[in-house]
PDB file of C-alpha atoms in Angstrom:
ATOM      1  CA  MET A   1      20.234-111.915 -27.503  1.00 38.00           C
ATOM      2  CA  LYS A   2      20.433-109.752 -24.373  1.00 36.00           C
ATOM      3  CA  LYS A   3      23.655-111.479 -23.325  1.00 35.00           C
ATOM      4  CA  LEU A   4      25.188-110.811 -26.736  1.00 32.00           C
ATOM      5  CA  ALA A   5      24.235-107.116 -26.583  1.00 35.00           C
ATOM      6  CA  LEU A   6      25.580-106.827 -23.030  1.00 34.00           C
ATOM      7  CA  SER A   7      28.847-108.547 -23.995  1.00 36.00           C
ATOM      8  CA  PHE A   8      29.259-106.209 -26.962  1.00 36.00           C
ATOM      9  CA  ALA A   9      28.588-103.144 -24.784  1.00 36.00           C
ATOM     10  CA  LEU A  10      31.132-104.298 -22.193  1.00 36.00           C
ATOM     11  CA  LEU A  11      33.681-104.871 -24.943  1.00 37.00           C
ATOM     12  CA  LEU A  12      33.168-101.324 -26.226  1.00 36.00           C
ATOM     13  CA  VAL A  13      33.467 -99.860 -22.727  1.00 39.00           C
ATOM     14  CA  SER A  14      36.606-101.828 -21.893  1.00 39.00           C
ATOM     15  CA  SER A  15      38.258-100.961 -25.199  1.00 39.00           C
ATOM     16  CA  ALA A  16      37.480 -97.284 -24.627  1.00 41.00           C
ATOM     17  CA  HIS A  17      39.672 -97.364 -21.536  1.00 54.00           C
ATOM     18  CA  ALA A  18      42.509 -99.264 -23.210  1.00 57.00           C
ATOM     19  CA  SER A  19      45.277 -97.414 -24.944  1.00 77.00           C
ATOM     20  CA  VAL A  20      48.497 -98.643 -26.489  1.00 84.00           C
ATOM     21  CA  VAL A  21      51.281 -97.298 -24.317  1.00 89.00           C
ATOM     22  CA  LEU A  22      54.130 -99.106 -26.041  1.00 90.00           C
ATOM     23  CA  GLU A  23      54.501-101.190 -29.176  1.00 90.00           C
ATOM     24  CA  THR A  24      57.822-102.815 -29.953  1.00 90.00           C
ATOM     25  CA  GLY A  25      59.136-105.790 -31.841  1.00 88.00           C
ATOM     26  CA  THR A  26      58.858-109.068 -29.990  1.00 88.00           C
ATOM     27  CA  VAL A  27      62.240-110.462 -29.021  1.00 85.00           C
ATOM     28  CA  SER A  28      62.552-113.811 -30.760  1.00 78.00           C
ATOM     29  CA  MET A  29      62.339-116.819 -28.467  1.00 75.00           C
ATOM     30  CA  SER A  30      61.026-114.717 -25.573  1.00 77.00           C
ATOM     31  CA  HIS A  31      59.170-116.951 -23.147  1.00 81.00           C
ATOM     32  CA  LYS A  32      58.009-114.315 -20.687  1.00 89.00           C
ATOM     33  CA  THR A  33      56.755-110.755 -21.140  1.00 92.00           C
ATOM     34  CA  GLU A  34      55.873-108.446 -18.294  1.00 94.00           C
ATOM     35  CA  ALA A  35      54.951-104.768 -18.068  1.00 95.00           C
ATOM     36  CA  LYS A  36      55.361-102.756 -14.894  1.00 96.00           C
ATOM     37  CA  PHE A  37      55.449 -99.223 -13.528  1.00 97.00           C
ATOM     38  CA  GLU A  38      58.728 -97.610 -12.469  1.00 97.00           C
ATOM     39  CA  ILE A  39      59.341 -94.293 -10.725  1.00 97.00           C
ATOM     40  CA  ASN A  40      61.963 -91.659 -10.006  1.00 95.00           C
ATOM     41  CA  ARG A  41      61.322 -90.159  -6.558  1.00 93.00           C
ATOM     42  CA  LYS A  42      63.629 -87.167  -7.111  1.00 94.00           C
ATOM     43  CA  ASN A  43      61.824 -85.975 -10.239  1.00 94.00           C
ATOM     44  CA  ASP A  44      58.294 -87.188  -9.344  1.00 94.00           C
ATOM     45  CA  THR A  45      58.158 -89.072 -12.644  1.00 96.00           C
ATOM     46  CA  ALA A  46      56.741 -92.455 -13.562  1.00 97.00           C
ATOM     47  CA  TRP A  47      56.860 -94.575 -16.707  1.00 96.00           C
ATOM     48  CA  VAL A  48      56.089 -98.066 -18.007  1.00 96.00           C
ATOM     49  CA  VAL A  49      58.717-100.734 -18.689  1.00 96.00           C
ATOM     50  CA  LEU A  50      58.232-103.804 -20.861  1.00 95.00           C
ATOM     51  CA  GLN A  51      60.499-106.722 -19.958  1.00 94.00           C
ATOM     52  CA  GLN A  52      60.952-109.612 -22.378  1.00 94.00           C
ATOM     53  CA  THR A  53      62.860-112.600 -21.002  1.00 92.00           C
ATOM     54  CA  VAL A  54      64.759-115.051 -23.192  1.00 90.00           C
ATOM     55  CA  ARG A  55      66.010-118.336 -21.755  1.00 86.00           C
ATOM     56  CA  LYS A  56      69.471-119.301 -23.094  1.00 85.00           C
ATOM     57  CA  HIS A  57      70.690-122.871 -22.774  1.00 81.00           C
ATOM     58  CA  GLY A  58      74.470-123.164 -22.658  1.00 79.00           C
ATOM     59  CA  GLY A  59      76.805-126.093 -22.411  1.00 77.00           C
ATOM     60  CA  ARG A  60      76.759-128.520 -19.496  1.00 81.00           C
ATOM     61  CA  GLY A  61      73.177-127.766 -18.542  1.00 79.00           C
ATOM     62  CA  ASP A  62      73.827-124.041 -17.975  1.00 85.00           C
ATOM     63  CA  VAL A  63      70.573-122.074 -18.260  1.00 85.00           C
ATOM     64  CA  ARG A  64      70.465-118.262 -18.116  1.00 88.00           C
ATOM     65  CA  ASP A  65      67.682-115.745 -18.481  1.00 89.00           C
ATOM     66  CA  ILE A  66      68.475-112.611 -20.469  1.00 90.00           C
ATOM     67  CA  VAL A  67      66.083-109.691 -19.947  1.00 92.00           C
ATOM     68  CA  TYR A  68      65.475-107.025 -22.593  1.00 93.00           C
ATOM     69  CA  GLU A  69      63.765-103.828 -21.409  1.00 94.00           C
ATOM     70  CA  GLU A  70      61.939-101.103 -23.281  1.00 94.00           C
ATOM     71  CA  LYS A  71      60.832 -97.899 -21.530  1.00 95.00           C
ATOM     72  CA  ALA A  72      57.810 -95.784 -22.463  1.00 94.00           C
ATOM     73  CA  ASN A  73      56.788 -92.422 -21.086  1.00 94.00           C
ATOM     74  CA  VAL A  74      53.033 -92.102 -20.730  1.00 93.00           C
ATOM     75  CA  GLU A  75      51.387 -88.709 -21.051  1.00 92.00           C
ATOM     76  CA  GLY A  76      49.770 -87.744 -17.744  1.00 93.00           C
ATOM     77  CA  LEU A  77      51.537 -90.435 -15.681  1.00 95.00           C
ATOM     78  CA  SER A  78      53.552 -89.237 -12.664  1.00 96.00           C
ATOM     79  CA  PHE A  79      54.620 -90.097  -9.137  1.00 96.00           C
ATOM     80  CA  ASP A  80      52.903 -88.255  -6.271  1.00 96.00           C
ATOM     81  CA  ALA A  81      55.386 -88.141  -3.378  1.00 95.00           C
ATOM     82  CA  ALA A  82      52.790 -86.828  -0.903  1.00 95.00           C
ATOM     83  CA  THR A  83      50.621 -89.940  -1.221  1.00 96.00           C
ATOM     84  CA  ASN A  84      53.281 -92.387  -2.488  1.00 96.00           C
ATOM     85  CA  THR A  85      51.185 -93.286  -5.522  1.00 97.00           C
ATOM     86  CA  VAL A  86      51.561 -93.453  -9.284  1.00 96.00           C
ATOM     87  CA  VAL A  87      48.803 -91.280 -10.725  1.00 96.00           C
ATOM     88  CA  LEU A  88      47.390 -90.703 -14.192  1.00 95.00           C
ATOM     89  CA  VAL A  89      45.661 -87.512 -15.279  1.00 92.00           C
ATOM     90  CA  LYS A  90      43.047 -88.536 -17.851  1.00 88.00           C
ATOM     91  CA  ASP A  91      40.231 -86.328 -19.138  1.00 87.00           C
ATOM     92  CA  GLY A  92      40.770 -83.913 -16.244  1.00 89.00           C
ATOM     93  CA  ALA A  93      40.385 -86.657 -13.625  1.00 90.00           C
ATOM     94  CA  LEU A  94      43.161 -87.934 -11.362  1.00 92.00           C
ATOM     95  CA  LEU A  95      43.327 -91.745 -11.283  1.00 94.00           C
ATOM     96  CA  GLU A  96      45.467 -93.763  -8.881  1.00 96.00           C
ATOM     97  CA  CYS A  97      47.323 -96.456 -10.841  1.00 96.00           C
ATOM     98  CA  ALA A  98      49.654 -97.925  -8.203  1.00 96.00           C
ATOM     99  CA  THR A  99      50.853 -97.583  -4.626  1.00 97.00           C
ATOM    100  CA  VAL A 100      54.553 -97.285  -3.836  1.00 97.00           C
ATOM    101  CA  GLU A 101      56.124 -98.570  -0.655  1.00 96.00           C
ATOM    102  CA  LEU A 102      59.809 -98.057   0.223  1.00 93.00           C
ATOM    103  CA  ARG A 103      61.216-101.334   1.548  1.00 95.00           C
ATOM    104  CA  GLY A 104      64.543-102.736   2.681  1.00 95.00           C
ATOM    105  CA  ILE A 105      67.325-101.193   4.744  1.00 93.00           C
ATOM    106  CA  SER A 106      70.438 -99.152   4.039  1.00 93.00           C
ATOM    107  CA  ILE A 107      71.806 -99.746   0.535  1.00 94.00           C
ATOM    108  CA  PHE A 108      69.226-102.489  -0.079  1.00 96.00           C
ATOM    109  CA  ARG A 109      66.244-100.097  -0.221  1.00 94.00           C
ATOM    110  CA  TYR A 110      63.859-100.485  -3.150  1.00 95.00           C
ATOM    111  CA  ASN A 111      60.417 -99.348  -4.286  1.00 95.00           C
ATOM    112  CA  LYS A 112      57.682-101.986  -4.155  1.00 97.00           C
ATOM    113  CA  ILE A 113      55.098-100.846  -6.686  1.00 96.00           C
ATOM    114  CA  THR A 114      51.683-102.500  -6.463  1.00 96.00           C
ATOM    115  CA  PRO A 115      49.143-101.771  -9.237  1.00 94.00           C
ATOM    116  CA  THR A 116      45.761-100.664  -7.881  1.00 94.00           C
ATOM    117  CA  GLY A 117      43.483 -98.772 -10.289  1.00 90.00           C
ATOM    118  CA  CYS A 118      45.247 -99.456 -13.605  1.00 92.00           C
ATOM    119  CA  LYS A 119      46.279-102.660 -15.311  1.00 93.00           C
ATOM    120  CA  LEU A 120      49.160-103.159 -17.702  1.00 94.00           C
ATOM    121  CA  VAL A 121      48.298-105.853 -20.225  1.00 93.00           C
ATOM    122  CA  THR A 122      50.754-107.224 -22.788  1.00 93.00           C
ATOM    123  CA  LYS A 123      49.643-108.715 -26.112  1.00 91.00           C
ATOM    124  CA  ARG A 124      51.416-110.128 -29.124  1.00 90.00           C
ATOM    125  CA  VAL A 125      50.002-108.869 -32.406  1.00 90.00           C
ATOM    126  CA  PRO A 126      51.062-109.894 -35.924  1.00 89.00           C
ATOM    127  CA  ARG A 127      53.018-107.378 -37.972  1.00 87.00           C
ATOM    128  CA  ALA A 128      51.519-106.381 -41.286  1.00 85.00           C
ATOM    129  CA  ASN A 129      52.826-108.534 -44.153  1.00 83.00           C
ATOM    130  CA  SER A 130      55.274-110.384 -41.923  1.00 82.00           C
ATOM    131  CA  ARG A 131      55.620-113.612 -39.978  1.00 82.00           C
ATOM    132  CA  PHE A 132      56.952-111.690 -36.968  1.00 85.00           C
ATOM    133  CA  THR A 133      54.958-110.191 -34.110  1.00 89.00           C
ATOM    134  CA  ASN A 134      54.995-106.986 -32.114  1.00 90.00           C
ATOM    135  CA  THR A 135      54.379-106.789 -28.382  1.00 91.00           C
ATOM    136  CA  GLN A 136      51.927-104.133 -27.239  1.00 92.00           C
ATOM    137  CA  VAL A 137      51.427-102.828 -23.716  1.00 93.00           C
ATOM    138  CA  HIS A 138      47.944-101.500 -22.957  1.00 93.00           C
ATOM    139  CA  LEU A 139      47.210 -99.295 -19.934  1.00 92.00           C
ATOM    140  CA  ILE A 140      43.666-100.082 -18.821  1.00 91.00           C
ATOM    141  CA  THR A 141      41.980 -97.892 -16.226  1.00 87.00           C
ATOM    142  CA  GLU A 142      39.174 -99.296 -14.117  1.00 72.00           C
TER     143      GLU A 142
END
C-alpha cells in the first residue's frame, strides 16, 4: 500500500512539472520523432523543434529520409550568452535547461546543445473521434 501511495505521489509531482510545449498532427508513416532545443545567438532566443522523420523507399533499393520540422516558442525560454546556456524562467526561478558549446571551424561552426536540467519528451496521443494521432512535446524540468 505504501508503494502504491508513493508511486501515485511521484506521478503527481512529475506531471506537475510537465507541460505541453507543442502538439501537432503526426506525420503518417513517421518512424522517428525527436524534440530538441535550438538557439539564435544574435537575438538571445531559444525554442523547441519537433522533427518527424519518414523513410521513403524508391526504386532500385533507394532509401531516403525526409524530415518534417515544427517549431514552438516556449514562454520564458531564452539563450543566455554570458553562460552559454538555454534557460527557462518558471515561477520566478531561473532553470538551466541546456548547455551550448560552439564547435567546428570556419564556415563549419555549429552549436552543440546538450540538455541538462530539462527533458523534452515526445508522445503520440490519439485524436478525439479519429483514427489518427497527434504528437506532443512535453518540457519536463527536474
